[in-house]
Short mmCIF file of N, CA, C and O in Angstrom, two decimals:
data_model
loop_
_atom_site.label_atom_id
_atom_site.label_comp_id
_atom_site.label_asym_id
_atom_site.label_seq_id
_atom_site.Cartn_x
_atom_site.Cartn_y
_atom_site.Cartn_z
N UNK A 636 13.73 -62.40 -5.73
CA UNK A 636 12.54 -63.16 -5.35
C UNK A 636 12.46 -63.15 -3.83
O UNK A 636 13.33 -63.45 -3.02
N UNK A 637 11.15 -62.71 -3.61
CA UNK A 637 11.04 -62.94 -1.53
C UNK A 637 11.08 -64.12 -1.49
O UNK A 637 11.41 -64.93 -2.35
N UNK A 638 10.61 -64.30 -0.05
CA UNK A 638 10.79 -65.32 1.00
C UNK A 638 9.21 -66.27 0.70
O UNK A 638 9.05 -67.49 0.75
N UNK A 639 8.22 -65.17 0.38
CA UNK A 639 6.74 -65.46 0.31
C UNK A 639 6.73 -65.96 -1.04
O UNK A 639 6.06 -66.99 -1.12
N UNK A 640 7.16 -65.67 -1.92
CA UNK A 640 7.22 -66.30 -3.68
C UNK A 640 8.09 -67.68 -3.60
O UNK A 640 8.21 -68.45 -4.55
N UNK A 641 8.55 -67.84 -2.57
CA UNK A 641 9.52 -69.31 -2.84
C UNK A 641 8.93 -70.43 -1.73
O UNK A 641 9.17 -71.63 -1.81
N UNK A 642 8.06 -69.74 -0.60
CA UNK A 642 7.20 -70.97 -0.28
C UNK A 642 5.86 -70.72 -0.28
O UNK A 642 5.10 -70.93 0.67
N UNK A 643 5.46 -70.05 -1.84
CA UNK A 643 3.95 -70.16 -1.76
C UNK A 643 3.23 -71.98 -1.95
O UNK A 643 3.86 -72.92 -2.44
N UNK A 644 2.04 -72.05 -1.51
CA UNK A 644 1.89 -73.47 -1.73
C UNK A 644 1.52 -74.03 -3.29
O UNK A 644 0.33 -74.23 -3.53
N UNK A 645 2.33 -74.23 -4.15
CA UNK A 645 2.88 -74.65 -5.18
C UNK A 645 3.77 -75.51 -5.50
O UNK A 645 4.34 -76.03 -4.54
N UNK A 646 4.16 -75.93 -6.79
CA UNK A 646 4.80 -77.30 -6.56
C UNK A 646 6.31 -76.54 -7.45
O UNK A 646 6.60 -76.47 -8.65
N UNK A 647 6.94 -76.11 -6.30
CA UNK A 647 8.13 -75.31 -6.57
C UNK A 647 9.19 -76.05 -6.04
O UNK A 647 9.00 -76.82 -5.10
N UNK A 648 10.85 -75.80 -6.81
CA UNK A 648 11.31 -76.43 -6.54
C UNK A 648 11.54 -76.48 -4.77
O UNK A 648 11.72 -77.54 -4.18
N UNK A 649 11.51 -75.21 -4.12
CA UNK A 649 12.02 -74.78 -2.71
C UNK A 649 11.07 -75.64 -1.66
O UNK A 649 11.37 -76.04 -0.54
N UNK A 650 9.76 -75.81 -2.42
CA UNK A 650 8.70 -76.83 -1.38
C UNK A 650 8.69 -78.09 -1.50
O UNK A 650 8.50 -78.96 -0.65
N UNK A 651 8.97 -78.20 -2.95
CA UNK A 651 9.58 -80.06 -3.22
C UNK A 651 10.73 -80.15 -2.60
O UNK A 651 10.76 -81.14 -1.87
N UNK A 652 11.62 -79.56 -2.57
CA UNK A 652 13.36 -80.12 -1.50
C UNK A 652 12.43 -79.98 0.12
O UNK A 652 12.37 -80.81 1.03
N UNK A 653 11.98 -79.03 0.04
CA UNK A 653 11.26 -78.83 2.03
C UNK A 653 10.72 -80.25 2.20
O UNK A 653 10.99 -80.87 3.23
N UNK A 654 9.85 -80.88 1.07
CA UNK A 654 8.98 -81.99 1.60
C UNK A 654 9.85 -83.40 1.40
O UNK A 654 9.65 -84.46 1.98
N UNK A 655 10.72 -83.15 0.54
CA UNK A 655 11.51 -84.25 0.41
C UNK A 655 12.52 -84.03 1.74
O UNK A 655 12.37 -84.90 2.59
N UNK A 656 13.26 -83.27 1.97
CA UNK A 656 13.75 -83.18 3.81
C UNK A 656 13.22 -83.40 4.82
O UNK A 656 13.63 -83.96 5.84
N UNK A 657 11.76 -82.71 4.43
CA UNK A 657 10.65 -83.56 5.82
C UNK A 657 10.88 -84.89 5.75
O UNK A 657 11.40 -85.51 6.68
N UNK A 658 10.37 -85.62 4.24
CA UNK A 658 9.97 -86.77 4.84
C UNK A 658 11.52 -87.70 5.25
O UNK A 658 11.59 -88.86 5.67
N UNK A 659 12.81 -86.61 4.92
CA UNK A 659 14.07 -87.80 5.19
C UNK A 659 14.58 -87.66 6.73
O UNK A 659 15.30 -88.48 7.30
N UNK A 660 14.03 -86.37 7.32
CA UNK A 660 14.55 -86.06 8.90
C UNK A 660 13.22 -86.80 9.32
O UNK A 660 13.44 -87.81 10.00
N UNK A 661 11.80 -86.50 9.04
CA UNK A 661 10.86 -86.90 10.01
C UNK A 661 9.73 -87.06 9.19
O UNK A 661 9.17 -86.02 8.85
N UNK A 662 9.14 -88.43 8.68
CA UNK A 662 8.04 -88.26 7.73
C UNK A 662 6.63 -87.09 8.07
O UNK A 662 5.93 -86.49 7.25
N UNK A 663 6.57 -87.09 9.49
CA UNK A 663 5.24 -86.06 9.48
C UNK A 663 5.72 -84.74 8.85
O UNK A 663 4.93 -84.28 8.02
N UNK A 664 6.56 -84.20 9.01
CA UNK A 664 7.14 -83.16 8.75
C UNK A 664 7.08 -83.09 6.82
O UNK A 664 6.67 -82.07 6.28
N UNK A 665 7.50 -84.23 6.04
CA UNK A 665 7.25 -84.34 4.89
C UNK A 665 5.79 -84.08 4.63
O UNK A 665 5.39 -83.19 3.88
N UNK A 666 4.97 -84.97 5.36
CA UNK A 666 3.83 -84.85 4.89
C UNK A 666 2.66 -83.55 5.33
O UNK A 666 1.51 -83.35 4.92
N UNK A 667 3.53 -82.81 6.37
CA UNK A 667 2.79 -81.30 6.50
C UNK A 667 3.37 -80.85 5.37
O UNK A 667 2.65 -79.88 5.11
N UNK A 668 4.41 -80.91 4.29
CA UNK A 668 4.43 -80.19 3.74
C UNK A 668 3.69 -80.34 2.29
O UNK A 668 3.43 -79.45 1.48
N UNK A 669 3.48 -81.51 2.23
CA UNK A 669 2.97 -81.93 1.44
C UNK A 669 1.32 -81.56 0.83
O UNK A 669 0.74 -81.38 -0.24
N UNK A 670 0.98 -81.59 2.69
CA UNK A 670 -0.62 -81.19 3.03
C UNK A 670 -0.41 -79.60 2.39
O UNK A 670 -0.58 -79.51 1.17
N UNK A 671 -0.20 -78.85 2.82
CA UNK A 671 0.64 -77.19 2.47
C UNK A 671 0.24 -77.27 0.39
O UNK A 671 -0.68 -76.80 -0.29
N UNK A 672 1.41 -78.07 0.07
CA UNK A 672 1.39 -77.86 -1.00
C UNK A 672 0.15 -77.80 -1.82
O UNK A 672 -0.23 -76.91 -2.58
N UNK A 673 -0.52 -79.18 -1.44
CA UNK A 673 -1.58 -79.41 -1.71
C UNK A 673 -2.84 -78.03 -1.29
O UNK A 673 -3.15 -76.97 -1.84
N UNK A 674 -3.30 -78.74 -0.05
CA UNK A 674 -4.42 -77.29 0.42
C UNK A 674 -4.06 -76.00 0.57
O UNK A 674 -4.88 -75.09 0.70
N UNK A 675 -2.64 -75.83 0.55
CA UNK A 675 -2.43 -74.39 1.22
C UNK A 675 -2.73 -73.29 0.55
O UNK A 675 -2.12 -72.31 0.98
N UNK A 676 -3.78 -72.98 -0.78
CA UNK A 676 -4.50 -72.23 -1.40
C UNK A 676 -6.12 -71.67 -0.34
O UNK A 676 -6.77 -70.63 -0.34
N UNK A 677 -6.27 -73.06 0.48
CA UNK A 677 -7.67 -72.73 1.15
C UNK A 677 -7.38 -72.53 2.92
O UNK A 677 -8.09 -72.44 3.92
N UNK A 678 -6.07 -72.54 2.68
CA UNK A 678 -5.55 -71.90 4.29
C UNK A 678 -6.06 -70.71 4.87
O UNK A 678 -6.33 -70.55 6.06
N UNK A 679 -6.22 -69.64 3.65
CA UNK A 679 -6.23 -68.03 3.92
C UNK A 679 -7.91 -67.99 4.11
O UNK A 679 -8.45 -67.29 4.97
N UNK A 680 -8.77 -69.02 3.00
CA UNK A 680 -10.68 -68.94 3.17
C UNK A 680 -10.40 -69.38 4.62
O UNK A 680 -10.65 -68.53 5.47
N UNK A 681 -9.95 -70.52 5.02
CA UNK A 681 -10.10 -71.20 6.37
C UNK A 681 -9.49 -70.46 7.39
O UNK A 681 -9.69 -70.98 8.49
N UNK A 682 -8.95 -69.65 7.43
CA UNK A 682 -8.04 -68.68 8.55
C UNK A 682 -9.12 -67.84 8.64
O UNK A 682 -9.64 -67.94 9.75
N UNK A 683 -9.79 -66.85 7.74
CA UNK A 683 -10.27 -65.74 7.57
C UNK A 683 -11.72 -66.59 7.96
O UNK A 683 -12.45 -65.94 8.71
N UNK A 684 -12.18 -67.74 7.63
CA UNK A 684 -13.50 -68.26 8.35
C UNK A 684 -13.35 -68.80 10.05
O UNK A 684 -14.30 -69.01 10.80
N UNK A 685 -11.99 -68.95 10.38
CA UNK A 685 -11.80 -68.92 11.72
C UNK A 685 -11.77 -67.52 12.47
O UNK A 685 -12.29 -67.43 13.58
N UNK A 686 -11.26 -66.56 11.95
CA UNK A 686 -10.99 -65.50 12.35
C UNK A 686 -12.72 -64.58 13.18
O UNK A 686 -13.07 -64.09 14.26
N UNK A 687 -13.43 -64.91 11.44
CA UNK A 687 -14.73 -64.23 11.81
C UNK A 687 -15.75 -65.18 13.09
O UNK A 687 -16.66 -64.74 13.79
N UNK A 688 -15.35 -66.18 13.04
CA UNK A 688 -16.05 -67.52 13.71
C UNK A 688 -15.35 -67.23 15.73
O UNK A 688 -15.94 -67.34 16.80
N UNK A 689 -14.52 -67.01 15.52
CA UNK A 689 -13.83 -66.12 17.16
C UNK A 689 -14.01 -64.51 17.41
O UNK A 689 -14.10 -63.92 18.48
N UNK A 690 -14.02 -64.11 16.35
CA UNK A 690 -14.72 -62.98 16.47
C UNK A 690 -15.91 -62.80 16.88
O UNK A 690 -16.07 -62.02 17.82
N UNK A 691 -16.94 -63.41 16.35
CA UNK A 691 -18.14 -63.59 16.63
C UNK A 691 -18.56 -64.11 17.95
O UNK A 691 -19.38 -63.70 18.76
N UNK A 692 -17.57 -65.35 17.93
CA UNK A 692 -18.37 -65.81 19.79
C UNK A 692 -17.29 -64.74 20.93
O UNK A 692 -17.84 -64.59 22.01
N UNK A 693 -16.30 -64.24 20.85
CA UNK A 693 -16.07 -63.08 21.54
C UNK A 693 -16.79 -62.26 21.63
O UNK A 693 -17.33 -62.07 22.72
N UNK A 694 -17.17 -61.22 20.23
CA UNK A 694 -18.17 -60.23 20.45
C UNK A 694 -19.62 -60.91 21.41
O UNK A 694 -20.27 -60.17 22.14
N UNK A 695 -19.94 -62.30 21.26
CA UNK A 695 -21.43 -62.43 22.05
C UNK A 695 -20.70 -62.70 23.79
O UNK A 695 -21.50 -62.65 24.72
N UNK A 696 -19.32 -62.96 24.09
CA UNK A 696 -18.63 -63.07 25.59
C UNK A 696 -19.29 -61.81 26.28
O UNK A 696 -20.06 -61.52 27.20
N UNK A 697 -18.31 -61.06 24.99
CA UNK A 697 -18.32 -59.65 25.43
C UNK A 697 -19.81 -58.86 25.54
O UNK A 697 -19.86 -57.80 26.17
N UNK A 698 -20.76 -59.28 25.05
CA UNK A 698 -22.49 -58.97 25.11
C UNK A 698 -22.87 -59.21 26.62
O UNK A 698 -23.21 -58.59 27.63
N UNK A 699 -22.63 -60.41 26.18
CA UNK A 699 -23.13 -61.63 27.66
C UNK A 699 -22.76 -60.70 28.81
O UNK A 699 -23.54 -60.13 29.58
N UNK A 700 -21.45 -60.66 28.80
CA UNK A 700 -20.10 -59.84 30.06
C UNK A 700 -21.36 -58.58 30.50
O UNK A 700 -22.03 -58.50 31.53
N UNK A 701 -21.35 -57.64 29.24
CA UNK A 701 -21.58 -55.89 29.92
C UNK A 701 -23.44 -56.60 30.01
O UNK A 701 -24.33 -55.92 30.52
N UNK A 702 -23.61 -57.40 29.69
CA UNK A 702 -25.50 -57.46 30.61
C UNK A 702 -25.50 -57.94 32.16
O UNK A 702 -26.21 -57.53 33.07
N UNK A 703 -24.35 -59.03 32.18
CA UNK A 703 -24.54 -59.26 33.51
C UNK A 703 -24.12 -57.80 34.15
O UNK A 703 -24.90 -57.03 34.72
N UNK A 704 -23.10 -57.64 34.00
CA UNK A 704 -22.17 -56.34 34.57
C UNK A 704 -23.47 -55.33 35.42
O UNK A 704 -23.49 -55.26 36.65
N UNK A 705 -24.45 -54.63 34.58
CA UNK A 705 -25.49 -53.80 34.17
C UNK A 705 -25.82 -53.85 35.64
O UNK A 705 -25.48 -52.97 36.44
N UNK A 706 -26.49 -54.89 35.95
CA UNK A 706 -27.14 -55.07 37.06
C UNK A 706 -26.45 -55.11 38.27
O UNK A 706 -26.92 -55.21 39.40
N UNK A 707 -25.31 -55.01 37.91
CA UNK A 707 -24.10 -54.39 39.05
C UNK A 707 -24.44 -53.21 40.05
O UNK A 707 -23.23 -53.18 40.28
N UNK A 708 -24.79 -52.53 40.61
CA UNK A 708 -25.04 -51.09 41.01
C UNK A 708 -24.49 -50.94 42.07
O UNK A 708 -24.69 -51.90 42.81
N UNK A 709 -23.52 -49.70 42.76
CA UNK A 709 -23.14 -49.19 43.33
C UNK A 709 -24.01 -48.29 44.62
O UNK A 709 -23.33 -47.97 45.59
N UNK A 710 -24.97 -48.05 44.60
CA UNK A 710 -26.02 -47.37 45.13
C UNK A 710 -26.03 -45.76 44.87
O UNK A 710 -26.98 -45.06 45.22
N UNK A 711 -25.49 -45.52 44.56
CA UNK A 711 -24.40 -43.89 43.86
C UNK A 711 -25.98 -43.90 42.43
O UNK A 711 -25.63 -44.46 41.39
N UNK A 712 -27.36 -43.38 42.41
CA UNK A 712 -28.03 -43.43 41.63
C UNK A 712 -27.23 -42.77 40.50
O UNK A 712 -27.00 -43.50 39.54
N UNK A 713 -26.64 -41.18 40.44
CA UNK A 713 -25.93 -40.65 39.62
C UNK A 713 -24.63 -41.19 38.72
O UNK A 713 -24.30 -40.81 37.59
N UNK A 714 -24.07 -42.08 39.48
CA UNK A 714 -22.90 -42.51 39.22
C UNK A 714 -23.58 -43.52 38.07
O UNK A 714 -23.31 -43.43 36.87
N UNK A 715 -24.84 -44.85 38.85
CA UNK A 715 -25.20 -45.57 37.84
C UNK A 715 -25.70 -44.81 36.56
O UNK A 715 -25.29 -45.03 35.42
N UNK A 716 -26.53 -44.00 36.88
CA UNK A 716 -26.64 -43.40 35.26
C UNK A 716 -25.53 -42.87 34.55
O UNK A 716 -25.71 -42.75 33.34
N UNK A 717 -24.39 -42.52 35.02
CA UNK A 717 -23.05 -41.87 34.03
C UNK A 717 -22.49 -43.03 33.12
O UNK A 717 -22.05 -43.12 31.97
N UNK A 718 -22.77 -44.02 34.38
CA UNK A 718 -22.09 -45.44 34.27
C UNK A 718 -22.46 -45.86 33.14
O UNK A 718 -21.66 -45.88 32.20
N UNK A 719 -24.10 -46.39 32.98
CA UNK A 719 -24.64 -46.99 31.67
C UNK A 719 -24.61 -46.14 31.07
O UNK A 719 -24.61 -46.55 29.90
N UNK A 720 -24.55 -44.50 31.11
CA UNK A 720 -24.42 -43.89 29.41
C UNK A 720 -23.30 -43.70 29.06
O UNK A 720 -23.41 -43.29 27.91
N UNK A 721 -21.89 -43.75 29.43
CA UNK A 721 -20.90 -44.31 28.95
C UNK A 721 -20.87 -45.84 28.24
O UNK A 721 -20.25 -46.20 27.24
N UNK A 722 -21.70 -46.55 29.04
CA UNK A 722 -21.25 -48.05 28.41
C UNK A 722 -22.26 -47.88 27.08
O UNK A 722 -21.95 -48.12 25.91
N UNK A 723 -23.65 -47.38 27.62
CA UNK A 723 -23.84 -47.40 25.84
C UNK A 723 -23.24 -46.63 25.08
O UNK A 723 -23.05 -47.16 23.99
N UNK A 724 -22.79 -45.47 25.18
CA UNK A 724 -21.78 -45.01 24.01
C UNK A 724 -20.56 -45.69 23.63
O UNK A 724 -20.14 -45.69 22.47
N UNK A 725 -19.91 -46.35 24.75
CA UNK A 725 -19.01 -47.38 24.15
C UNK A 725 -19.39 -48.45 23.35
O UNK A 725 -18.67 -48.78 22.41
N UNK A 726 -20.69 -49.18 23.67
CA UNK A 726 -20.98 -50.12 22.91
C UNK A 726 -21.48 -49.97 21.44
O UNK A 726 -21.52 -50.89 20.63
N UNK A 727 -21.94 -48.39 21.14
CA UNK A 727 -22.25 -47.66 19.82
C UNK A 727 -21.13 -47.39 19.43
O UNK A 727 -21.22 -47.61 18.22
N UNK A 728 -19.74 -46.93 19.69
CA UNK A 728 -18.60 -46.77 19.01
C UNK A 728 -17.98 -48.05 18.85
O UNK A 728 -17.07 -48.15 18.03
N UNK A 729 -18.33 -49.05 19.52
CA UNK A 729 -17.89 -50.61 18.99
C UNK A 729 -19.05 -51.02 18.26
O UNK A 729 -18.81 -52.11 17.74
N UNK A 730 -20.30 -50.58 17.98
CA UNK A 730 -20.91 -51.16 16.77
C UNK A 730 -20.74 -50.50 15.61
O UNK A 730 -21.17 -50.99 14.56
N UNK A 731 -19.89 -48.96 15.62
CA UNK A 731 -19.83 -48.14 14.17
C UNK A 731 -18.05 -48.91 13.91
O UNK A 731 -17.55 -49.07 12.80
N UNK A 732 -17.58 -49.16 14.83
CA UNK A 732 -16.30 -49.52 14.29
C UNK A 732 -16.48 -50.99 13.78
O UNK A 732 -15.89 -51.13 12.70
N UNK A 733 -17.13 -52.19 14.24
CA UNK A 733 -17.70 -53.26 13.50
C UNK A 733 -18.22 -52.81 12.35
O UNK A 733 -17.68 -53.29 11.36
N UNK A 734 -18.82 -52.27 12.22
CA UNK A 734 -19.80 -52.02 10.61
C UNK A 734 -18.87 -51.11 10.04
O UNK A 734 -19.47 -50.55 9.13
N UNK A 735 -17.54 -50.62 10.12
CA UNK A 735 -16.73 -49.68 9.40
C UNK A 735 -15.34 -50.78 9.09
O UNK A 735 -14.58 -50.40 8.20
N UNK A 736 -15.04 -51.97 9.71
CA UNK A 736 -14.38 -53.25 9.55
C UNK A 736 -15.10 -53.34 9.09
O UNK A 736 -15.55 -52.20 8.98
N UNK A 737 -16.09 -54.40 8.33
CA UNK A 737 -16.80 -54.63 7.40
C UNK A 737 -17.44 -54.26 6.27
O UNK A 737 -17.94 -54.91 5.35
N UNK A 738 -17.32 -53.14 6.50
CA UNK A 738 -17.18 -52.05 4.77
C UNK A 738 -16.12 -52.05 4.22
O UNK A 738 -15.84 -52.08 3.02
N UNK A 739 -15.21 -52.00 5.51
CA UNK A 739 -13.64 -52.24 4.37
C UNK A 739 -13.10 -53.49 3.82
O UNK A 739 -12.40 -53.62 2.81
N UNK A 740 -13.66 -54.65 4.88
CA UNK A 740 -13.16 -55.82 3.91
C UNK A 740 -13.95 -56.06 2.63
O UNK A 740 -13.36 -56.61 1.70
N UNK A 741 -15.42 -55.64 2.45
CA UNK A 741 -15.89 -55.70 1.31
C UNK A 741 -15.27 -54.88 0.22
O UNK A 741 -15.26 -55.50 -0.85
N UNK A 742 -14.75 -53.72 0.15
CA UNK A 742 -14.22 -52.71 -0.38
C UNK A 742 -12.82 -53.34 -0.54
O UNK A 742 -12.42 -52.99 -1.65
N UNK A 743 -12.18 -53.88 -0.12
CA UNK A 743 -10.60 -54.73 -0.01
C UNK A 743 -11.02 -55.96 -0.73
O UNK A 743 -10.07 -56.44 -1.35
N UNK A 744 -12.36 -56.78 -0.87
CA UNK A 744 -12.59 -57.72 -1.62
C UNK A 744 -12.67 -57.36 -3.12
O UNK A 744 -12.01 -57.97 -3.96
N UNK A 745 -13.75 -56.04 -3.52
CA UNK A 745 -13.89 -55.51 -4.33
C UNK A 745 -12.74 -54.43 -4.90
O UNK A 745 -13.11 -53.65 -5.78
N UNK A 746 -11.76 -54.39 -4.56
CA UNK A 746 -10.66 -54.09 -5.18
C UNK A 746 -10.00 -55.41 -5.96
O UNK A 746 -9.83 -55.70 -7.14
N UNK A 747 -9.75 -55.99 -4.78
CA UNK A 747 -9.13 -57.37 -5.43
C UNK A 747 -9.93 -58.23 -6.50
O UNK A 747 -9.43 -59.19 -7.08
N UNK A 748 -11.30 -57.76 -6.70
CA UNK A 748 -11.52 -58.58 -7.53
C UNK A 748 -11.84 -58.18 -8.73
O UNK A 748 -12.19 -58.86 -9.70
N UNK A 749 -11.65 -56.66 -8.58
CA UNK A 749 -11.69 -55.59 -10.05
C UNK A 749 -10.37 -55.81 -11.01
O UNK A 749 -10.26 -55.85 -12.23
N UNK A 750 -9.28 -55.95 -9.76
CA UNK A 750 -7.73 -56.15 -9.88
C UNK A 750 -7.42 -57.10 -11.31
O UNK A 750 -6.78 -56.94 -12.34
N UNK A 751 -8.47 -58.43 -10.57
CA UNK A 751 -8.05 -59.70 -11.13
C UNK A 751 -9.21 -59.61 -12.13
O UNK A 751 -9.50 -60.81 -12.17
N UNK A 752 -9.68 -59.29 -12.58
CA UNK A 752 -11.20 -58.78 -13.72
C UNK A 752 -10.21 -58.23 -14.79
O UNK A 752 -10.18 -58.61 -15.96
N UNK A 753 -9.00 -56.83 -13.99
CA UNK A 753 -7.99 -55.90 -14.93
C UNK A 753 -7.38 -56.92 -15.70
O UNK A 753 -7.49 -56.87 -16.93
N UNK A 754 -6.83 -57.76 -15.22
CA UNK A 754 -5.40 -58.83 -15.38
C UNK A 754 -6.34 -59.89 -16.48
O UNK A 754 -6.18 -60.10 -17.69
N UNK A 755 -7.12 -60.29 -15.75
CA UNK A 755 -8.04 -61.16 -17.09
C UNK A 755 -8.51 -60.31 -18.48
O UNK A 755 -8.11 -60.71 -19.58
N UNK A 756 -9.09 -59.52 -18.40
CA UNK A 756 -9.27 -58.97 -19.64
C UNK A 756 -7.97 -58.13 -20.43
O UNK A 756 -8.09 -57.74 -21.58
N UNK A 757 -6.87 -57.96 -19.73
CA UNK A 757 -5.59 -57.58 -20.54
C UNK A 757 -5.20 -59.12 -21.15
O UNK A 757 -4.67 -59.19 -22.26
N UNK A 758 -5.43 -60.09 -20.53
CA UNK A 758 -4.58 -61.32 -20.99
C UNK A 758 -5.80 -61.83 -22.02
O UNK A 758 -5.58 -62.62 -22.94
N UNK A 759 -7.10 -61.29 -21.76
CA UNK A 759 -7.85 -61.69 -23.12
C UNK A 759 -7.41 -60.66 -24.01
O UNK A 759 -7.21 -61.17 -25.12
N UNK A 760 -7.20 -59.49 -24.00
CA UNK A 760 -6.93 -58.45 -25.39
C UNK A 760 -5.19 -59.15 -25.55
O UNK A 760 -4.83 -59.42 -26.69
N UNK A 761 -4.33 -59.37 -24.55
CA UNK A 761 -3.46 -59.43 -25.70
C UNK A 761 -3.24 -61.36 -26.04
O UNK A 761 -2.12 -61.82 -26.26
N UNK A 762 -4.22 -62.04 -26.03
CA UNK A 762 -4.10 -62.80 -26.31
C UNK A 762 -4.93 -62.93 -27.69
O UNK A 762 -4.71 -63.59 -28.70
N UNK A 763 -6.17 -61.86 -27.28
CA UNK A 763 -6.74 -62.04 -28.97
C UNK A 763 -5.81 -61.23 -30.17
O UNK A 763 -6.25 -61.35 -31.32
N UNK A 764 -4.83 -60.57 -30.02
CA UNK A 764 -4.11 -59.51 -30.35
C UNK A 764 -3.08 -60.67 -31.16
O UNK A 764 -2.56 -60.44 -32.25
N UNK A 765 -2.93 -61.77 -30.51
CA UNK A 765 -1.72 -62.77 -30.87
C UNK A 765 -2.50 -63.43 -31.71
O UNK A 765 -3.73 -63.31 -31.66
N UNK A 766 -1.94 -64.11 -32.49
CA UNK A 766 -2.36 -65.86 -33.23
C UNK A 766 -1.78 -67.04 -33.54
O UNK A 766 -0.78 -67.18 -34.23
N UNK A 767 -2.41 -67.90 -33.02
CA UNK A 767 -2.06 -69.38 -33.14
C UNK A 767 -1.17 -69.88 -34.37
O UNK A 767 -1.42 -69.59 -35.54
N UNK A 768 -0.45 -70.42 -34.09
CA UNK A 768 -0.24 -71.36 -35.05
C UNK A 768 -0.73 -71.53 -36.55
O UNK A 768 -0.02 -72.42 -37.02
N UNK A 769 -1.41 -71.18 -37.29
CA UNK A 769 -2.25 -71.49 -38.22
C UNK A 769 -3.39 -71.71 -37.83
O UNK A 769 -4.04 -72.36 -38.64
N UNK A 770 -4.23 -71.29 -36.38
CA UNK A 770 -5.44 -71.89 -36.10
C UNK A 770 -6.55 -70.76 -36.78
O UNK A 770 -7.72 -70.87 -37.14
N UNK A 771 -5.53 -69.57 -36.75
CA UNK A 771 -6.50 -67.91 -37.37
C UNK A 771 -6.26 -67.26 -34.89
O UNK A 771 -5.61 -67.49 -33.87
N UNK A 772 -7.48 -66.36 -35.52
CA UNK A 772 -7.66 -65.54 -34.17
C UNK A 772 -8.36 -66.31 -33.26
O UNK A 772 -9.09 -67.19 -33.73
N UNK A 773 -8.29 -66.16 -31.95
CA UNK A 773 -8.86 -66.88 -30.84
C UNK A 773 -10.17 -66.00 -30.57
O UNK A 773 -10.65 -64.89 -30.80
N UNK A 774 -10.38 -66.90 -30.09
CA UNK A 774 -12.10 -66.69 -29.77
C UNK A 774 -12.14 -65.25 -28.82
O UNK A 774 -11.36 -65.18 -27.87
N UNK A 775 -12.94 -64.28 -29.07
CA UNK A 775 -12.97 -62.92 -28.14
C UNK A 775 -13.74 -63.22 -26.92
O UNK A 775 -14.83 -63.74 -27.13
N UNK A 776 -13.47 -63.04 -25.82
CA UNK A 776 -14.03 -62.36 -24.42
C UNK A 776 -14.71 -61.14 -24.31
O UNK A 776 -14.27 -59.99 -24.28
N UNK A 777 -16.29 -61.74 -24.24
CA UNK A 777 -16.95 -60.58 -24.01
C UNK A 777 -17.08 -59.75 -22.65
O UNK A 777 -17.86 -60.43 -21.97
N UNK A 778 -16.69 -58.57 -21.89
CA UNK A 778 -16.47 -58.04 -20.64
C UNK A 778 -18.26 -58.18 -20.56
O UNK A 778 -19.11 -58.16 -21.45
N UNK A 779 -18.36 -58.32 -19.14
CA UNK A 779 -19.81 -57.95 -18.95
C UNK A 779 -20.22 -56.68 -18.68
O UNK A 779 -21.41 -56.44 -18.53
#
């Protein structure tokens, strides 16, 4: 068993002794772990909604930054034109690499959620495959 399977946030024995040690060395410490146990399923939505949320006001820094910049000029007329058609080609290879990050996390979503679609409909076939108690066959799952 890893390191990641024994403190996922679950009510395992390795996070119940962690929160029961928190709260006997230092109650906050109990009760972060506690918080953990509890929310730490919506850590990864809330990380990944921070992530895009700094991303975003960086990318507009970084907007803001190369407009003032622009009006920068050197008096070198040639130089300024090399100048801005480099920066717009840089700023087009940072908008195909944004929109090529974002095809892949959709594509990384849509794996994962074909994944867990696989895993559900095996645990409906071999669960309709089994039978209850005397109840007869369980009710079938229709795939959409």
């Amino acid at each position: 068993m890893n390191q990641s399977a024994l403190l996922r946030p679950d009510w395992t024995p390795a996070t119940i002794a962690l929160m029961i040690l928190g709260f006997v060395v230092f109650w906050p410490l109990g009760l972060a772990m506690l918080a953990y146990i509890i929310f730490g399923e919506r850590l990864r939505g809330f990380k990944r909604d921070a992530n895009n949320a700094a991303d975003g006001f960086f990318a507009g820094c970084r907007r803001s930054h190369g407009r003032y910049r622009q009006h920068f000029t050197t008096g070198n007329v040639a130089f300024d034109d090399w100048r801005k058609a480099e920066l717009d080609r840089l700023e087009e290879e940072r908008r195909k690499l944004d929109e090529m990050r974002e095809e892949f996390d959709s594509y990384v979503r849509e794996l994962r959620r074909a994944k867990d679609q696989d895993e559900f409909d095996r645990f409906m076939r071999d669960r309709k495959n089994t039978r209850r108690d005397g109840d007869g066959p369980v009710a079938e799952y229709q795939a959409p």
